[in-house]
Coordinates of C-alpha atoms and ligand atoms in Angstrom, one line a residue:
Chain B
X797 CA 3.4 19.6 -52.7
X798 CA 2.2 19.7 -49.4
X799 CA 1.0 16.0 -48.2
X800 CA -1.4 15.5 -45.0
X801 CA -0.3 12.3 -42.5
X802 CA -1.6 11.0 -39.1
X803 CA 2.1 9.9 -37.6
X804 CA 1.4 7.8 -34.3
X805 CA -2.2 9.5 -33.4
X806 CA -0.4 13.0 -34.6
X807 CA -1.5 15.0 -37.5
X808 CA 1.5 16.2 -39.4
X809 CA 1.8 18.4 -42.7
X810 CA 4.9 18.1 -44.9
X811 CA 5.6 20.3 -48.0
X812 CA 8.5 18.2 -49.8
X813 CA 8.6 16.2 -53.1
X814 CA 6.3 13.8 -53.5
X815 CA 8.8 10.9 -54.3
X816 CA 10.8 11.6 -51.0
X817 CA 10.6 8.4 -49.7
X818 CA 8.9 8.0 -46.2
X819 CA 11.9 7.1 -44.3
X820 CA 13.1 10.4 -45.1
X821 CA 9.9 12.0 -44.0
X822 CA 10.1 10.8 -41.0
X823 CA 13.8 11.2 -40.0
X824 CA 14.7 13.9 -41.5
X825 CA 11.4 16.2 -42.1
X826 CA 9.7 15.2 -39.1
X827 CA 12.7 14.5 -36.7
X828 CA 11.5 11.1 -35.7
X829 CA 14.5 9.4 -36.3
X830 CA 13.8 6.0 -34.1
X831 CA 13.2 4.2 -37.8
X832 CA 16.0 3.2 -38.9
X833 CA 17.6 2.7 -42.8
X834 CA 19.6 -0.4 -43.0
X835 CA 20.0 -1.2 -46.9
X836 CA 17.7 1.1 -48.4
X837 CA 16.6 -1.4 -51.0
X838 CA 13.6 -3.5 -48.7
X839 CA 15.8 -6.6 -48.2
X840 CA 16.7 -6.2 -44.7
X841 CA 13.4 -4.4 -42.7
X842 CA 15.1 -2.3 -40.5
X843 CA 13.0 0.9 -41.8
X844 CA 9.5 -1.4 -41.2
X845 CA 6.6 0.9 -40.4
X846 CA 2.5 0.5 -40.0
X847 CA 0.5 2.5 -42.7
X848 CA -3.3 2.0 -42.3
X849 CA -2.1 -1.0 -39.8
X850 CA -0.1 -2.8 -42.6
X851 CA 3.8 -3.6 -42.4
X852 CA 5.6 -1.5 -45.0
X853 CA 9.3 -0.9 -46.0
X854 CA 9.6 3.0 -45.5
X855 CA 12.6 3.0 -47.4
X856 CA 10.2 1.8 -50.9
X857 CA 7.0 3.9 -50.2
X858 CA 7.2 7.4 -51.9
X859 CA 5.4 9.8 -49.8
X860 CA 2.5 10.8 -52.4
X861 CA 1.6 8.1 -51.5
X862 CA 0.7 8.1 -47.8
X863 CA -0.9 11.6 -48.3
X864 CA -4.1 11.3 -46.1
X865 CA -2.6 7.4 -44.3
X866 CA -2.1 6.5 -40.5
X867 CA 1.4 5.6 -40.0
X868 CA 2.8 4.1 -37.2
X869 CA 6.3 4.3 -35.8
X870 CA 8.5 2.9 -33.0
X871 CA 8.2 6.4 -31.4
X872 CA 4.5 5.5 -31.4
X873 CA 5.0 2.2 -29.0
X874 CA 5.7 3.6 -25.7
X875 CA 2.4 3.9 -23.5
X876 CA 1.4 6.5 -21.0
X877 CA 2.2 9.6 -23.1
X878 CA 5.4 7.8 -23.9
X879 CA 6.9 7.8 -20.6
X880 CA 6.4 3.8 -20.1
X881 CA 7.5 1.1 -22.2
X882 CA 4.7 -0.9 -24.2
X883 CA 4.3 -4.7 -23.2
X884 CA 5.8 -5.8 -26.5
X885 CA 9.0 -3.4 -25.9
X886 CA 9.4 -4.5 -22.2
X887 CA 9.0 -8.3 -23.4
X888 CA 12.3 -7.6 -26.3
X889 CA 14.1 -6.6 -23.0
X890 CA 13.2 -9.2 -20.6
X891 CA 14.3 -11.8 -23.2
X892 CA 17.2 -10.2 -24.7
X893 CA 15.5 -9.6 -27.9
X894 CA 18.1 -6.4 -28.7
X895 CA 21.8 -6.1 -29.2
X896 CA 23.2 -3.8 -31.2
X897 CA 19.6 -2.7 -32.0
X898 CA 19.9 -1.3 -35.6
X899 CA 17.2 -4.2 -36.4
X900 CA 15.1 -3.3 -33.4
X901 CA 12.8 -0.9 -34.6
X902 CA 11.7 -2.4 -37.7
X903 CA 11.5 -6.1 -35.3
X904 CA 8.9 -4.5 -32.7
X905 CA 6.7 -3.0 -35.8
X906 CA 6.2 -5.9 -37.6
X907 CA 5.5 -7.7 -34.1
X908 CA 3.1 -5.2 -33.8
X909 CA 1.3 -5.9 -36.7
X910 CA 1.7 -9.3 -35.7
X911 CA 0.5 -8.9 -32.2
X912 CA -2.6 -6.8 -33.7
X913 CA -3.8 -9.5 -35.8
X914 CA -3.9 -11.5 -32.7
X915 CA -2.9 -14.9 -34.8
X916 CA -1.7 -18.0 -32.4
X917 CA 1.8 -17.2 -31.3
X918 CA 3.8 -20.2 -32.7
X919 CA 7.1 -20.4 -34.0
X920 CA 6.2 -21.0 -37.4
X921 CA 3.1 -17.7 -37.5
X922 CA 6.1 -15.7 -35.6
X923 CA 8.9 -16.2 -37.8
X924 CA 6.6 -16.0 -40.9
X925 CA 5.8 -12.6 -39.3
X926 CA 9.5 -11.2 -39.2
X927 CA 10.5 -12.7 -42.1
X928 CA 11.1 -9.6 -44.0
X929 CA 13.3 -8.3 -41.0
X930 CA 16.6 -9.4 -40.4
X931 CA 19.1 -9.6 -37.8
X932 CA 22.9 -9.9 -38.0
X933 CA 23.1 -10.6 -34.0
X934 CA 20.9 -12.4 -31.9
X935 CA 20.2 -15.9 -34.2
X936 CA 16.5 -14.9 -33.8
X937 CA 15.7 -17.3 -31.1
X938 CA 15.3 -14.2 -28.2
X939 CA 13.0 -12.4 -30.8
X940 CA 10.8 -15.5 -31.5
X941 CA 10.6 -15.5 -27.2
X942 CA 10.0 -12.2 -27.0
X943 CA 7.2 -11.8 -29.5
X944 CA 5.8 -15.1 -28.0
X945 CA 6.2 -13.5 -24.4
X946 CA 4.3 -10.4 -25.4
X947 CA 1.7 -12.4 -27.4
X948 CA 0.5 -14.2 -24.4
X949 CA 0.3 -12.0 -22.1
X950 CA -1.8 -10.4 -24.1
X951 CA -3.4 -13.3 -24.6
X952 CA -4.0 -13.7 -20.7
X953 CA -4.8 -10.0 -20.1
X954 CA -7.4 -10.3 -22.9
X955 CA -8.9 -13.4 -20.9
X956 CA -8.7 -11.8 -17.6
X957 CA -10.8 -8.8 -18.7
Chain C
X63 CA 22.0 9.9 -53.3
X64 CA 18.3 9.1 -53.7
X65 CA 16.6 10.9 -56.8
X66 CA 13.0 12.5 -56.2
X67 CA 11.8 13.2 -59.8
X68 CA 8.3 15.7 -60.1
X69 CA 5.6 13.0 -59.6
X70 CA 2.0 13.8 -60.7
X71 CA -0.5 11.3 -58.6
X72 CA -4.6 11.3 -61.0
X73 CA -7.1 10.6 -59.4
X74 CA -8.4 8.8 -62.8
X75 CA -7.2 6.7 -65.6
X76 CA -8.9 9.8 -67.8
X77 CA -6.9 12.1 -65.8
X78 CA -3.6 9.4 -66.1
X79 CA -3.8 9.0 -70.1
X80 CA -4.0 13.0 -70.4
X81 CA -0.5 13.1 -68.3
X82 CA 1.3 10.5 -70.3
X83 CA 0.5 11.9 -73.7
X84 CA 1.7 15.5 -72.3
X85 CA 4.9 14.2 -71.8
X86 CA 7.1 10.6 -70.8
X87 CA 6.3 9.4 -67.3
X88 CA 7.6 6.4 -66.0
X89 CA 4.4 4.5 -63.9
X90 CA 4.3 3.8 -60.4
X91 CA 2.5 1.3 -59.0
X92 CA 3.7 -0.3 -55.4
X93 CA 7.5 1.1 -55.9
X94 CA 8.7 -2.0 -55.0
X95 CA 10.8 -2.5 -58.1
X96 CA 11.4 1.3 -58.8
X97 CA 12.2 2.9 -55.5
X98 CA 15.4 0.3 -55.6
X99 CA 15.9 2.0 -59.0
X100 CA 15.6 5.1 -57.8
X101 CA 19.0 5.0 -55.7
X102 CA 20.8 6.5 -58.8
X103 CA 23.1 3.8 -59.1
X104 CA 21.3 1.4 -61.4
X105 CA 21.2 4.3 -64.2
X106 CA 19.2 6.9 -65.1
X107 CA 16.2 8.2 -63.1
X108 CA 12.8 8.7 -64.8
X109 CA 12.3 12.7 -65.5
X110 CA 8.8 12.4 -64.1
X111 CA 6.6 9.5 -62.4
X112 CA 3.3 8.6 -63.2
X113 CA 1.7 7.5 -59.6
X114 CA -1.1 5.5 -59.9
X115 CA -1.7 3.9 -56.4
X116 CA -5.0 6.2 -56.3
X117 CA -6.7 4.4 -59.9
X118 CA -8.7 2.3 -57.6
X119 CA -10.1 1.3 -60.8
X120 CA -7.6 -0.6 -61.5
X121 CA -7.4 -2.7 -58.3
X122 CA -9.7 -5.5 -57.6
X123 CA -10.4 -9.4 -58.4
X124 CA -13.7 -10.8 -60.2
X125 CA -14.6 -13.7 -62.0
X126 CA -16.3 -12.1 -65.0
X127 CA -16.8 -14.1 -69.2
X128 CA -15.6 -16.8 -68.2
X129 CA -12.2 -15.4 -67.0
X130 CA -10.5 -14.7 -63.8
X131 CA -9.5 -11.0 -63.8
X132 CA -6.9 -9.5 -61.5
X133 CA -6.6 -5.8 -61.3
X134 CA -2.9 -4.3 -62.3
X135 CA -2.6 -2.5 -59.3
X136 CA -4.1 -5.9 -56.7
X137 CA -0.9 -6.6 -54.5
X138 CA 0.6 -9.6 -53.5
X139 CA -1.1 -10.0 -50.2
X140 CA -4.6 -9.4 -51.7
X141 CA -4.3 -12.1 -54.3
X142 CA -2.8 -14.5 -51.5
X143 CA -6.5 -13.6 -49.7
X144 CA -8.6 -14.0 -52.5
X145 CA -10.6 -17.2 -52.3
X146 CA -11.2 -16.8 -56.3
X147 CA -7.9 -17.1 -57.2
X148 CA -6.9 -19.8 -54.3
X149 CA -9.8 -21.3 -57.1
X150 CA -8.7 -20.4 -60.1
X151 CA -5.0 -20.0 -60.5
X152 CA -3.5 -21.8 -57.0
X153 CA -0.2 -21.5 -58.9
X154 CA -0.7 -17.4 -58.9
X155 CA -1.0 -17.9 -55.3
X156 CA 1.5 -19.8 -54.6
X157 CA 4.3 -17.5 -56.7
X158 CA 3.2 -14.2 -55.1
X159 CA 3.6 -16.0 -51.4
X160 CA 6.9 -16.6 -52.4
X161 CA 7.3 -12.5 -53.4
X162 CA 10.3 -11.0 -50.5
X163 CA 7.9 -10.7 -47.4
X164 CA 4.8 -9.6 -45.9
X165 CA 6.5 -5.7 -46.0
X166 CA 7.0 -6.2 -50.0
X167 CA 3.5 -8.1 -50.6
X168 CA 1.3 -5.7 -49.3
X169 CA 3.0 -2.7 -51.8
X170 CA 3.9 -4.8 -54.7
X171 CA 1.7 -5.3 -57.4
X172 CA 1.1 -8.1 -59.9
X173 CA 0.9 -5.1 -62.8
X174 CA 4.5 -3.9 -61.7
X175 CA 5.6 -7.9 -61.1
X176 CA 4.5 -8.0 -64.8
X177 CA 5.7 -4.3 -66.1
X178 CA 9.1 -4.6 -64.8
X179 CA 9.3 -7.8 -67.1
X180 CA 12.6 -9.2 -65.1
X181 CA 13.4 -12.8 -66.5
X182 CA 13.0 -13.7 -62.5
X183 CA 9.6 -12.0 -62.3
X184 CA 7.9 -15.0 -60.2
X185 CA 4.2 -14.6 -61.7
X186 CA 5.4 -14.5 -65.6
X187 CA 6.1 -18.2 -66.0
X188 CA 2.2 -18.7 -64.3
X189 CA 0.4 -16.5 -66.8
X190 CA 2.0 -17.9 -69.7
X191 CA 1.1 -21.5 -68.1
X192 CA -2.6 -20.0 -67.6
X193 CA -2.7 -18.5 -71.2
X194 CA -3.2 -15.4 -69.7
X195 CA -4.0 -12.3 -71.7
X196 CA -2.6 -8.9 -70.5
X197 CA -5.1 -5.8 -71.0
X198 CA -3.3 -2.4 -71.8
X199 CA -5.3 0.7 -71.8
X200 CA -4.3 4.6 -73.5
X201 CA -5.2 7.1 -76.0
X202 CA -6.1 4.6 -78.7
X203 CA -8.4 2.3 -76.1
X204 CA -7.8 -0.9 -74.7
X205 CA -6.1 -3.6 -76.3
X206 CA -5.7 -7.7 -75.4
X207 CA -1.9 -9.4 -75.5
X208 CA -1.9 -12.8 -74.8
X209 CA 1.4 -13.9 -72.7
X210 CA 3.4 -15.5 -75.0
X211 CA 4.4 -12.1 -77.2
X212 CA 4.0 -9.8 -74.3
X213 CA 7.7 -10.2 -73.0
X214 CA 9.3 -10.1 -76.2
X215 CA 13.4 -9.2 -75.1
X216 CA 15.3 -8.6 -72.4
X217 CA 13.5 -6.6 -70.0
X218 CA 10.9 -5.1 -72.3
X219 CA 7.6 -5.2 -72.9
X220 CA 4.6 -5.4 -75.6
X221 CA 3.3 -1.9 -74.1
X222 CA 3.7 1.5 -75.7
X223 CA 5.3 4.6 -73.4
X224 CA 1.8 6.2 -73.5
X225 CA -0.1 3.1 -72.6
X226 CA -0.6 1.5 -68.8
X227 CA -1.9 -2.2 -67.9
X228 CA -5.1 -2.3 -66.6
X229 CA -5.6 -6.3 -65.8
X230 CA -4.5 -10.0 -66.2
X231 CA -7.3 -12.3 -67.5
X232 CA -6.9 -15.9 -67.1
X233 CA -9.2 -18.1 -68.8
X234 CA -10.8 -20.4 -66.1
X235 CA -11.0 -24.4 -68.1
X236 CA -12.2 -27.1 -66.5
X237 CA -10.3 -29.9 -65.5
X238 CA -7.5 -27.7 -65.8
X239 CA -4.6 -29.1 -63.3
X240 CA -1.6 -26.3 -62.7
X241 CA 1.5 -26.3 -60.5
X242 CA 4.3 -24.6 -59.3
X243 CA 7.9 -24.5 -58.2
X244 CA 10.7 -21.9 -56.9
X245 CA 14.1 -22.7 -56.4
X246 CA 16.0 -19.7 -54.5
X247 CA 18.7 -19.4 -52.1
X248 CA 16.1 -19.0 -48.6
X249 CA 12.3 -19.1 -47.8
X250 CA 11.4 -15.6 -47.8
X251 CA 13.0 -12.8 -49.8
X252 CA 14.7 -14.7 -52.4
X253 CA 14.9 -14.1 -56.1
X254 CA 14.5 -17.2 -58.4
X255 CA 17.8 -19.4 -59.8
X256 CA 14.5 -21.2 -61.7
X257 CA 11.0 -21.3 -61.3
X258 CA 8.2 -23.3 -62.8
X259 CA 4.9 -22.9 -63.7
X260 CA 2.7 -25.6 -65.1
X261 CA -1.2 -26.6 -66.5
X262 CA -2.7 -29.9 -68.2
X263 CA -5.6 -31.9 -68.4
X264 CA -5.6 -35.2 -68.4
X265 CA -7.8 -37.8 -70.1
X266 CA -5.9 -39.6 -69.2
X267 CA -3.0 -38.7 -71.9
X268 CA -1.4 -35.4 -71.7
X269 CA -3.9 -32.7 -72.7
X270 CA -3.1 -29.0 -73.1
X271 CA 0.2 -29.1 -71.6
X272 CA 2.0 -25.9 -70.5
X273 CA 5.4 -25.5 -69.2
X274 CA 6.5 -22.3 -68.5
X275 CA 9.9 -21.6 -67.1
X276 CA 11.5 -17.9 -65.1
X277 CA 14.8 -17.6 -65.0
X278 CA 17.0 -19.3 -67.6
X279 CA 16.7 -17.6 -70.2
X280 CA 16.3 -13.4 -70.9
X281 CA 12.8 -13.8 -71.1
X282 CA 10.4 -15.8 -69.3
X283 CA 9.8 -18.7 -71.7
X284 CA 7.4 -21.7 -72.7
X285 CA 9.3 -25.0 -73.0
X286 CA 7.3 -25.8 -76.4
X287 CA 9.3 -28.9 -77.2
X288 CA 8.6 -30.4 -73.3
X289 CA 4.9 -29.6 -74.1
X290 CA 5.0 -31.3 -77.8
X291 CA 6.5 -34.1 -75.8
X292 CA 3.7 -34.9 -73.6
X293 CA 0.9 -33.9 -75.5
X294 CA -1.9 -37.0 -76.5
X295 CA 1.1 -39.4 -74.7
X296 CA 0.2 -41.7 -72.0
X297 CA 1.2 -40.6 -68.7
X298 CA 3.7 -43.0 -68.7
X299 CA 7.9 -42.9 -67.2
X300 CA 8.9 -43.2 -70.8
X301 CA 6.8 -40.1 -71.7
X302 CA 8.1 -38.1 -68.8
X303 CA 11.8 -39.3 -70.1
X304 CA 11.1 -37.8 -73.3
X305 CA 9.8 -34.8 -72.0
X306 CA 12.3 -34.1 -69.8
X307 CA 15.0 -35.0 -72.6
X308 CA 13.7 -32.7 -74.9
X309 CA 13.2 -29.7 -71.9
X310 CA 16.9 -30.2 -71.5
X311 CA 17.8 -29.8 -75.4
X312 CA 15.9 -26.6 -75.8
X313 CA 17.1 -25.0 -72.8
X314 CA 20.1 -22.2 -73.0
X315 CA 20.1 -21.1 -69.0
X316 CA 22.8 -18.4 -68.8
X317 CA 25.5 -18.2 -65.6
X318 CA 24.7 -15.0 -63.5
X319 CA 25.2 -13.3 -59.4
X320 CA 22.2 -15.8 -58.4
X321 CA 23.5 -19.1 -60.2
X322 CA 25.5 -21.2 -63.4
X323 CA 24.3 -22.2 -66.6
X324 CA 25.1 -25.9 -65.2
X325 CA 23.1 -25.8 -61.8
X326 CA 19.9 -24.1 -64.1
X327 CA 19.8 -26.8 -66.3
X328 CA 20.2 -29.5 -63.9
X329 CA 17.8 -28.3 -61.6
X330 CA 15.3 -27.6 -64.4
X331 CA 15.3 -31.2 -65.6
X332 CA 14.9 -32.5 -62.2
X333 CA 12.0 -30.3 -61.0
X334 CA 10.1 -30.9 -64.1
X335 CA 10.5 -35.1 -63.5
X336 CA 8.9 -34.2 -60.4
X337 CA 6.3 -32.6 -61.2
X338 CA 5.6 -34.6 -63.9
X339 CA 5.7 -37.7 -61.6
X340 CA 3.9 -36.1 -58.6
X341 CA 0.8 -35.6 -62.1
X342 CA 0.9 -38.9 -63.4
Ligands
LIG146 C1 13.2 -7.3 -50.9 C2 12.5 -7.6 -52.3 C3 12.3 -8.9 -52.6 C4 11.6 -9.2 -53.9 N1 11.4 -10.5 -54.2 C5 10.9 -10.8 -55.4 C6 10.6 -12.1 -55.8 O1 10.9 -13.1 -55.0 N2 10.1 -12.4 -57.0 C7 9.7 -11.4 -57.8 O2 9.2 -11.7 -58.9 N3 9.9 -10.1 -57.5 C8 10.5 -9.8 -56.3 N4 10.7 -8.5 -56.0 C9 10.4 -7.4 -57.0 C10 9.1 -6.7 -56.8 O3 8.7 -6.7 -55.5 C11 8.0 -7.3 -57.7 O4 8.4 -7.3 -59.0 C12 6.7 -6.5 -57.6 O5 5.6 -7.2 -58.1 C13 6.7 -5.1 -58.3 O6 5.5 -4.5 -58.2 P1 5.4 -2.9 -57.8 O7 3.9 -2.6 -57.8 O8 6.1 -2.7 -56.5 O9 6.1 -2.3 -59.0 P2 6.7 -0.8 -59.3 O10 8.1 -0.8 -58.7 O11 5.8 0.2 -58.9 O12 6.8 -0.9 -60.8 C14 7.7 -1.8 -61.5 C15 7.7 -1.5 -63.0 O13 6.5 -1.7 -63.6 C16 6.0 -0.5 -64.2 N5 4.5 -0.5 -63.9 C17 3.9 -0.8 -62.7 N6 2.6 -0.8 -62.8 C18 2.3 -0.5 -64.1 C19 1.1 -0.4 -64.9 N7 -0.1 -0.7 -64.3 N8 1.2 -0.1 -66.2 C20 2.4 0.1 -66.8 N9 3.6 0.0 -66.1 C21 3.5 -0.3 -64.8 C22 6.7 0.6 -63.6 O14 6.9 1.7 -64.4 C23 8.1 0.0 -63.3 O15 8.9 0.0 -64.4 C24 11.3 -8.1 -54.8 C25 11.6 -6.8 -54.4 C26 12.2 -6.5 -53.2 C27 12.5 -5.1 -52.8
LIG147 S1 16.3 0.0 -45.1 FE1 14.4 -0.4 -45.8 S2 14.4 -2.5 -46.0 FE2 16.5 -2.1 -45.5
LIG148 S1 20.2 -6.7 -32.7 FE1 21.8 -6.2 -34.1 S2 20.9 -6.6 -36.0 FE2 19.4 -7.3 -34.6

């Protein structure tokens, strides 16, 4: 079957089996391989994407059922035709929000999502927002300031404008 | 290895019934539950999956006869939005909040939560609290099972291999009063060692009592001798002792990976005195 997707503002066409899950569309049919698989069974968030805007486990969704979806990736992030870091990826950096960085893609999506819906940045509405991601390394704390970093300066660049 | 069996995705139930009675398909609603089946080491593999995320008609949540009605194929995340069931069935709410995280919620469904009929299926215990009735649908129509005979073994259901679930109705009764309870190991992203569900009037005895308990046994089951305890008592401590008493004499928890036999029963009792007390 051949299944139609919008992958970060791109259209792409893929002619596999319609239970190939969407992590392996994305690595290994269309090369984008910055989504990662940790366990493969949705406990751990590492293969997080956006479809239509919505944090999903790519490693559960079968790709029948994104035919005609937006789906958003890490490799989607970057600004400036990808040649500069987005705010929210610059902010994981500043505060040391990445160490071995297997969690790091699926973290920055479902901040993303997070960021999007534009809810008050606390501790509680932030961890509640990665609490289907998880991280053997950094204790969370760096995320939490890194989300909370990026989330108001948004904030402040939305009131500036 | 990860299995990828043929997959036919209708575009109607019509369309859905005609595949299932040309040959066995296993459905597929949010994958939650079958894409972790799907690795090939829990056992066989369907031959051929039923998708149905595109049955539209069989999302959705309406009041309608006097009943709350929940769509199969209405995920987690919608009924945690819905200001009709925040209304109607709080204790719904509150068991699909507590279904893994916001990733999981907005894919799994309450019809797969239901279908895959684990013992540790988080909404079973509140729609046989709620005296739900499940709505099936296939060649020979649509049929009503109420929640009490739908999970009738281990892991299995009332349905037929040609037939899907179309809805959940829960009766709405005033002056109903329901609540719940999850014990697990974390917050988010943990399966039940027990959970809870429970609905009563009160006038100001016990009226109508339901106690419905995931998890400790190899279905999910109504604590009928708990219920016979309160009901027409007085909401009294002696009334909750009996209750509780007779809770811990019917219950047969097993041991398991998640918890013991011992810890089940103890935590049972206690989280039903609470309950009980926090009513009273
Ligand atoms: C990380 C993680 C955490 C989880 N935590 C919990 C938890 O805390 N509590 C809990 O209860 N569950 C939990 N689950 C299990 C699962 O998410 C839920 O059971 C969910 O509701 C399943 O819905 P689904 O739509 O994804 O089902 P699917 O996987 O699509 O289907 C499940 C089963 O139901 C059948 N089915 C689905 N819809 C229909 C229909 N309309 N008619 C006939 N058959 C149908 C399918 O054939 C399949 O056998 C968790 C899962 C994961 C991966
Ligand atoms: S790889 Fe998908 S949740 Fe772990
Ligand atoms: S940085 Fe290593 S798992 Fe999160």
């Amino acid at each position: 079957m051949t299944y139609r997707l919008v992958v970060n503002g791109e259209p792409a066409e893929v002619g596999v089996p319609g239970m190939r899950r969407l992590l392996d569309v994305l690595r290994e049919d269309l090369g984008l391989t910055g989504t990662k698989e940790g366990c493969g069974e949705g406990e751990c968030g590492a293969c997080t994407v956006l479809v239509d805007g919505e944090v999903v486990v790519s490693c559960l969704v079968p790709v029948c059922q994104v035919d005609g979806s937006v789906v958003r990736t890490v490799e989607g992030l970057a600004v400036a035709g990808g040649s500069a870091l987005a705010p929210l990826q610059a902010a994981f950096l500043e505060a040391g929000g990445a160490q071995c960085g297997i969690c790091t893609p699926g973290m920055l999506m479902a901040a993303d999502a997070f960021l999007a819906a534009g809810a008050e940045p606390t501790d509680d509405a932030i961890r509640g927002a990665i609490a289907g991601n998880l991280c053997r390394c950094t204790g969370y704390t760096k995320i939490v300031d890194a989300i909370r970093l990026a989330a108001e300066r948004r904030q402040a660049g939305a009131g500036a404008a | 290895m990860h299995v990828e069996p043929p997959v036919g995705s209708p575009r109607s139930l019509e369309e859905a019934y005609g595949l299932l009675a040309s040959a066995p398909h296993r459905p597929l609603a949010g994958g939650t539950d079958m894409l972790v089946q799907l690795t090939g080491e829990l056992g066989p593999a369907p031959e051929r999956v039923l998708d149905l995320w595109r049955l539209d008609e069989l999302r959705g949540i309406r009041v309608e006869g006097g009943a709350l009605e929940v769509g199969a194929l209405t995920t987690h995340a919608q009924i945690r939005r819905s200001e009709a069931c925040a209304a109607h069935a709080p204790t719904l709410v509150a068991a699909v909040a507590t279904i893994g995280a916001a990733q999981i919620q907005n894919r799994g469904t309450i019809g797969g939560n239901v279908m895959n009929a684990s013992p540790a299926g988080d909404t079973l215990p509140v729609l046989l609290a709620l005296d739900a009735v499940l709505v099936a649908g296939g060649p020979r129509g649509e049929r009503s099972i109420p929640a009490v005979g739908f999970w009738p073994a281990y892991r299995s259901t009332a349905l037929a291999p040609d037939e899907l679930l179309l809805r959940v109705r829960i009766p709405i009764v005033d002056g109903r009063r329901q609540a719940f309870r999850k014990v697990g190991t974390r917050r988010a992203q943990a399966i039940s060692k027990v959970v809870l569900a429970a609905a009563w009037r009160r006038d100001p005895a016990w009226r109508d009592v339901r106690i419905a308990f995931g998890s400790v046994a190899a279905t999910p089951i109504r604590a009928t001798a708990a219920e016979a305890a309160l009901e027409g008592a007085p909401p009294t401590a002696a009334s909750i002792d009996r209750a509780v008493a007779a809770l811990l004499a019917e219950l047969r928890p097993i041991d398991d990976v998640r918890s013991t036999a011992a810890y089940r029963l103890e935590v049972s009792g206690r989280i039903l005195r609470r309950l009980l007390e926090d009513a009273s």
